């Protein structure tokens, strides 16, 4: 064994010249383990982010929001129609028919037709001087203030275009004063349909969520 051979080398290594053997330190394995761990963490984060993007663009958020809205939405209460019992029936209305036009016979023929349609007929004749030839429309309904929510709407179904006016009377009868533009009462089928619509109004639309 040469004198230059380090003890314990067993003659396996022989130093010649100025080159010495160097022992490799075990740092490479630790670096490999750390790099692999970091790669796993990065891949996991990337996968989670991808799933979030898929949820956003697939509309899951909107679906959940819509479902929550439907859950919070409460059905609107069933609408109730106004009480039709407050309106009198034709048989409960007494109508006085007056003719304010130069044409004769209109008051009687109109009164007869109203009687056929179920109304009670009171006085029939020419209009008082205050209204004679002074009603330009088809007709004028005249009565007590209470008639505006009772007899006027019902009687108004029989004559399209009739106007209304109240006076100081305290009785429940109403006057139908025929105007110069009067031709005929509304056709019975039309008047009946208007009367049905008046007593059975359509319910209000239900609320939307």
CSV table of C-alpha atoms in Angstrom, one decimal:
chain,number,residue,atom,x,y,z
A,1,UNK,CA,0.0,0.0,0.0
A,2,UNK,CA,1.3,3.4,-0.8
A,3,UNK,CA,2.0,5.8,1.8
A,4,UNK,CA,-0.3,8.2,0.1
A,5,UNK,CA,-3.3,5.9,0.4
A,6,UNK,CA,-5.6,7.2,3.2
A,7,UNK,CA,-6.2,4.7,6.0
A,8,UNK,CA,-9.4,2.7,5.6
A,9,UNK,CA,-9.6,3.0,1.8
A,10,UNK,CA,-8.4,-0.6,1.6
A,11,UNK,CA,-6.3,0.2,-1.4
A,12,UNK,CA,-9.5,0.7,-3.5
A,13,UNK,CA,-8.7,4.3,-4.2
A,14,UNK,CA,-5.3,5.4,-5.1
A,15,UNK,CA,-4.4,9.0,-5.1
A,16,UNK,CA,-2.3,9.9,-8.0
A,17,UNK,CA,-1.5,13.5,-8.6
A,18,UNK,CA,-3.6,16.2,-6.9
A,19,UNK,CA,-7.1,14.8,-7.5
A,20,UNK,CA,-9.0,13.6,-4.3
A,21,UNK,CA,-12.2,11.5,-4.1
A,22,UNK,CA,-15.3,13.5,-2.9
A,23,UNK,CA,-18.2,11.9,-1.1
A,24,UNK,CA,-21.7,12.9,-2.6
A,25,UNK,CA,-23.9,14.5,0.0
A,26,UNK,CA,-27.6,13.1,0.3
A,27,UNK,CA,-29.3,16.5,-0.6
A,28,UNK,CA,-30.6,15.4,-4.0
A,29,UNK,CA,-33.3,13.0,-2.6
A,30,UNK,CA,-34.6,15.7,-0.2
A,31,UNK,CA,-35.0,18.1,-3.1
A,32,UNK,CA,-36.8,15.5,-5.2
A,33,UNK,CA,-39.3,14.9,-2.4
A,34,UNK,CA,-39.9,18.6,-1.9
A,35,UNK,CA,-40.4,19.2,-5.6
A,36,UNK,CA,-42.9,16.3,-5.8
A,37,UNK,CA,-44.9,17.6,-2.9
A,38,UNK,CA,-45.0,21.1,-4.4
A,39,UNK,CA,-46.2,19.7,-7.7
A,40,UNK,CA,-49.1,17.9,-6.0
A,41,UNK,CA,-50.2,21.0,-4.2
A,42,UNK,CA,-50.1,23.1,-7.4
A,43,UNK,CA,-52.1,20.5,-9.3
A,44,UNK,CA,-54.7,20.3,-6.6
A,45,UNK,CA,-55.1,24.1,-6.5
A,46,UNK,CA,-55.4,24.2,-10.3
A,47,UNK,CA,-58.1,21.4,-10.2
A,48,UNK,CA,-60.1,23.2,-7.6
A,49,UNK,CA,-60.0,26.5,-9.5
A,50,UNK,CA,-61.1,24.7,-12.7
A,51,UNK,CA,-64.1,23.2,-10.9
A,52,UNK,CA,-65.1,26.7,-9.7
A,53,UNK,CA,-64.9,28.1,-13.2
A,54,UNK,CA,-67.0,25.2,-14.5
A,55,UNK,CA,-69.7,26.0,-11.9
A,56,UNK,CA,-69.8,29.7,-12.8
A,57,UNK,CA,-70.1,29.1,-16.6
A,58,UNK,CA,-72.5,26.2,-16.3
A,59,UNK,CA,-75.0,28.4,-14.6
A,60,UNK,CA,-75.2,26.5,-11.3
A,61,UNK,CA,-75.1,29.7,-9.4
A,62,UNK,CA,-78.1,31.1,-11.4
A,63,UNK,CA,-80.0,27.8,-10.9
A,64,UNK,CA,-79.4,27.9,-7.2
A,65,UNK,CA,-80.5,31.5,-7.0
A,66,UNK,CA,-83.6,30.8,-9.0
A,67,UNK,CA,-84.4,27.9,-6.7
A,68,UNK,CA,-84.0,30.1,-3.7
A,69,UNK,CA,-86.2,32.7,-5.2
A,70,UNK,CA,-88.9,30.1,-5.8
A,71,UNK,CA,-88.6,28.9,-2.3
A,72,UNK,CA,-89.0,32.4,-0.9
A,73,UNK,CA,-91.9,33.2,-3.2
A,74,UNK,CA,-95.2,32.9,-1.5
A,75,UNK,CA,-98.4,32.5,-3.5
A,76,UNK,CA,-100.5,35.6,-3.7
A,77,UNK,CA,-103.8,35.4,-1.8
A,78,UNK,CA,-106.8,34.4,-3.9
A,79,UNK,CA,-108.3,37.7,-5.2
A,80,UNK,CA,-111.9,38.3,-4.3
A,81,UNK,CA,-114.4,40.0,-6.5
A,82,UNK,CA,-116.2,43.0,-5.1
A,83,UNK,CA,-119.5,42.2,-3.5
A,84,UNK,CA,-122.2,42.3,-6.2
A,85,UNK,CA,-125.0,42.0,-3.7
A,86,UNK,CA,-124.8,45.8,-3.2
A,87,UNK,CA,-126.2,46.4,-6.7
A,88,UNK,CA,-130.0,46.2,-7.0
A,89,UNK,CA,-131.7,43.9,-9.5
A,90,UNK,CA,-133.7,45.5,-12.3
A,91,UNK,CA,-136.9,44.4,-10.5
A,92,UNK,CA,-135.8,46.6,-7.5
A,93,UNK,CA,-135.4,49.7,-9.6
A,94,UNK,CA,-138.3,52.1,-10.4
A,95,UNK,CA,-137.7,54.1,-13.5
A,96,UNK,CA,-139.5,57.2,-14.5
A,97,UNK,CA,-139.3,57.7,-18.3
A,98,UNK,CA,-139.4,61.2,-19.7
A,99,UNK,CA,-139.1,62.4,-23.3
A,100,UNK,CA,-137.1,65.5,-23.8
A,101,UNK,CA,-137.1,65.3,-27.7
A,102,UNK,CA,-139.5,66.7,-30.3
A,103,UNK,CA,-140.4,63.2,-31.3
A,104,UNK,CA,-143.6,61.9,-29.7
A,105,UNK,CA,-144.1,58.4,-28.3
A,106,UNK,CA,-140.5,57.7,-27.3
A,107,UNK,CA,-141.3,57.7,-23.5
A,108,UNK,CA,-144.0,55.1,-23.8
A,109,UNK,CA,-142.1,52.7,-26.1
A,110,UNK,CA,-139.0,53.0,-24.0
A,111,UNK,CA,-140.9,52.4,-20.8
A,112,UNK,CA,-142.6,49.3,-22.3
A,113,UNK,CA,-139.2,47.8,-23.3
A,114,UNK,CA,-137.7,48.5,-19.9
A,115,UNK,CA,-140.7,46.8,-18.3
A,116,UNK,CA,-140.1,43.7,-20.5
A,117,UNK,CA,-136.5,43.7,-19.3
A,118,UNK,CA,-137.5,43.4,-15.7
A,119,UNK,CA,-137.5,47.1,-14.5
A,120,UNK,CA,-140.4,48.7,-12.6
A,121,UNK,CA,-141.8,51.6,-14.5
A,122,UNK,CA,-143.1,54.7,-12.7
A,123,UNK,CA,-144.1,57.9,-14.4
A,124,UNK,CA,-144.1,58.2,-18.2
A,125,UNK,CA,-144.4,61.5,-20.1
A,126,UNK,CA,-142.8,64.6,-21.4
A,127,UNK,CA,-139.7,65.9,-19.6
A,128,UNK,CA,-139.9,68.8,-17.2
A,129,UNK,CA,-139.3,72.3,-18.7
A,130,UNK,CA,-135.8,72.3,-17.1
A,131,UNK,CA,-134.8,69.4,-19.4
A,132,UNK,CA,-137.1,69.6,-22.3
A,133,UNK,CA,-135.0,69.7,-25.5
A,134,UNK,CA,-132.0,70.3,-23.3
A,135,UNK,CA,-130.5,66.8,-23.2
A,136,UNK,CA,-128.1,66.6,-26.2
A,137,UNK,CA,-126.9,63.0,-25.7
A,138,UNK,CA,-128.7,59.7,-25.8
A,139,UNK,CA,-130.2,60.2,-22.4
A,140,UNK,CA,-129.8,61.4,-18.8
A,141,UNK,CA,-130.1,59.3,-15.6
A,142,UNK,CA,-131.3,61.5,-12.7
A,143,UNK,CA,-131.6,60.4,-9.1
A,144,UNK,CA,-130.5,60.7,-5.5
A,145,UNK,CA,-126.8,60.5,-4.6
A,146,UNK,CA,-127.2,56.9,-3.5
A,147,UNK,CA,-128.2,56.0,-7.0
A,148,UNK,CA,-124.6,56.5,-8.2
A,149,UNK,CA,-123.6,53.2,-6.6
A,150,UNK,CA,-126.9,51.4,-7.1
A,151,UNK,CA,-129.5,52.1,-9.8
A,152,UNK,CA,-127.4,54.1,-12.2
A,153,UNK,CA,-124.9,51.4,-13.1
A,154,UNK,CA,-127.7,48.8,-13.6
A,155,UNK,CA,-129.9,51.1,-15.6
A,156,UNK,CA,-126.9,52.3,-17.5
A,157,UNK,CA,-126.4,48.9,-19.1
A,158,UNK,CA,-129.6,49.4,-21.0
A,159,UNK,CA,-128.6,52.7,-22.7
A,160,UNK,CA,-125.1,53.2,-24.0
A,161,UNK,CA,-123.8,56.7,-23.7
A,162,UNK,CA,-126.3,57.9,-21.0
A,163,UNK,CA,-124.9,60.5,-18.6
A,164,UNK,CA,-125.8,60.7,-14.9
A,165,UNK,CA,-126.7,63.5,-12.5
A,166,UNK,CA,-127.9,63.7,-9.0
A,167,UNK,CA,-130.6,65.9,-7.4
A,168,UNK,CA,-132.0,66.5,-3.9
A,169,UNK,CA,-134.6,63.8,-3.9
A,170,UNK,CA,-134.7,61.3,-1.1
A,171,UNK,CA,-136.6,58.5,-2.9
A,172,UNK,CA,-135.0,55.5,-4.6
A,173,UNK,CA,-136.7,56.0,-8.0
A,174,UNK,CA,-134.6,57.3,-10.9
A,175,UNK,CA,-135.5,59.2,-14.0
A,176,UNK,CA,-134.5,58.3,-17.5
A,177,UNK,CA,-134.7,61.4,-19.6
A,178,UNK,CA,-134.5,60.6,-23.3
A,179,UNK,CA,-132.1,63.0,-25.1
A,180,UNK,CA,-132.1,64.2,-28.7
A,181,UNK,CA,-129.4,61.7,-29.8
A,182,UNK,CA,-131.5,58.8,-28.6
A,183,UNK,CA,-132.3,56.1,-31.2
A,184,UNK,CA,-133.0,52.9,-29.3
A,185,UNK,CA,-132.1,51.1,-26.1
A,186,UNK,CA,-129.1,48.9,-26.3
A,187,UNK,CA,-129.9,45.5,-27.8
A,188,UNK,CA,-131.2,43.1,-25.1
A,189,UNK,CA,-128.3,40.6,-25.6
A,190,UNK,CA,-125.8,43.4,-25.3
A,191,UNK,CA,-127.5,44.8,-22.2
A,192,UNK,CA,-127.8,41.4,-20.6
A,193,UNK,CA,-124.1,40.7,-21.1
A,194,UNK,CA,-123.2,44.1,-19.7
A,195,UNK,CA,-125.4,43.4,-16.7
A,196,UNK,CA,-123.7,40.0,-16.1
A,197,UNK,CA,-120.3,41.7,-16.3
A,198,UNK,CA,-121.4,44.3,-13.9
A,199,UNK,CA,-122.6,41.9,-11.3
A,200,UNK,CA,-119.7,39.4,-11.8
A,201,UNK,CA,-116.6,41.5,-12.3
A,202,UNK,CA,-113.4,39.7,-13.3
A,203,UNK,CA,-111.0,39.0,-10.4
A,204,UNK,CA,-107.8,40.9,-10.2
A,205,UNK,CA,-104.7,39.1,-11.6
A,206,UNK,CA,-102.7,37.0,-9.2
A,207,UNK,CA,-99.3,38.3,-8.1
A,208,UNK,CA,-96.1,37.0,-9.7
A,209,UNK,CA,-93.0,35.9,-8.1
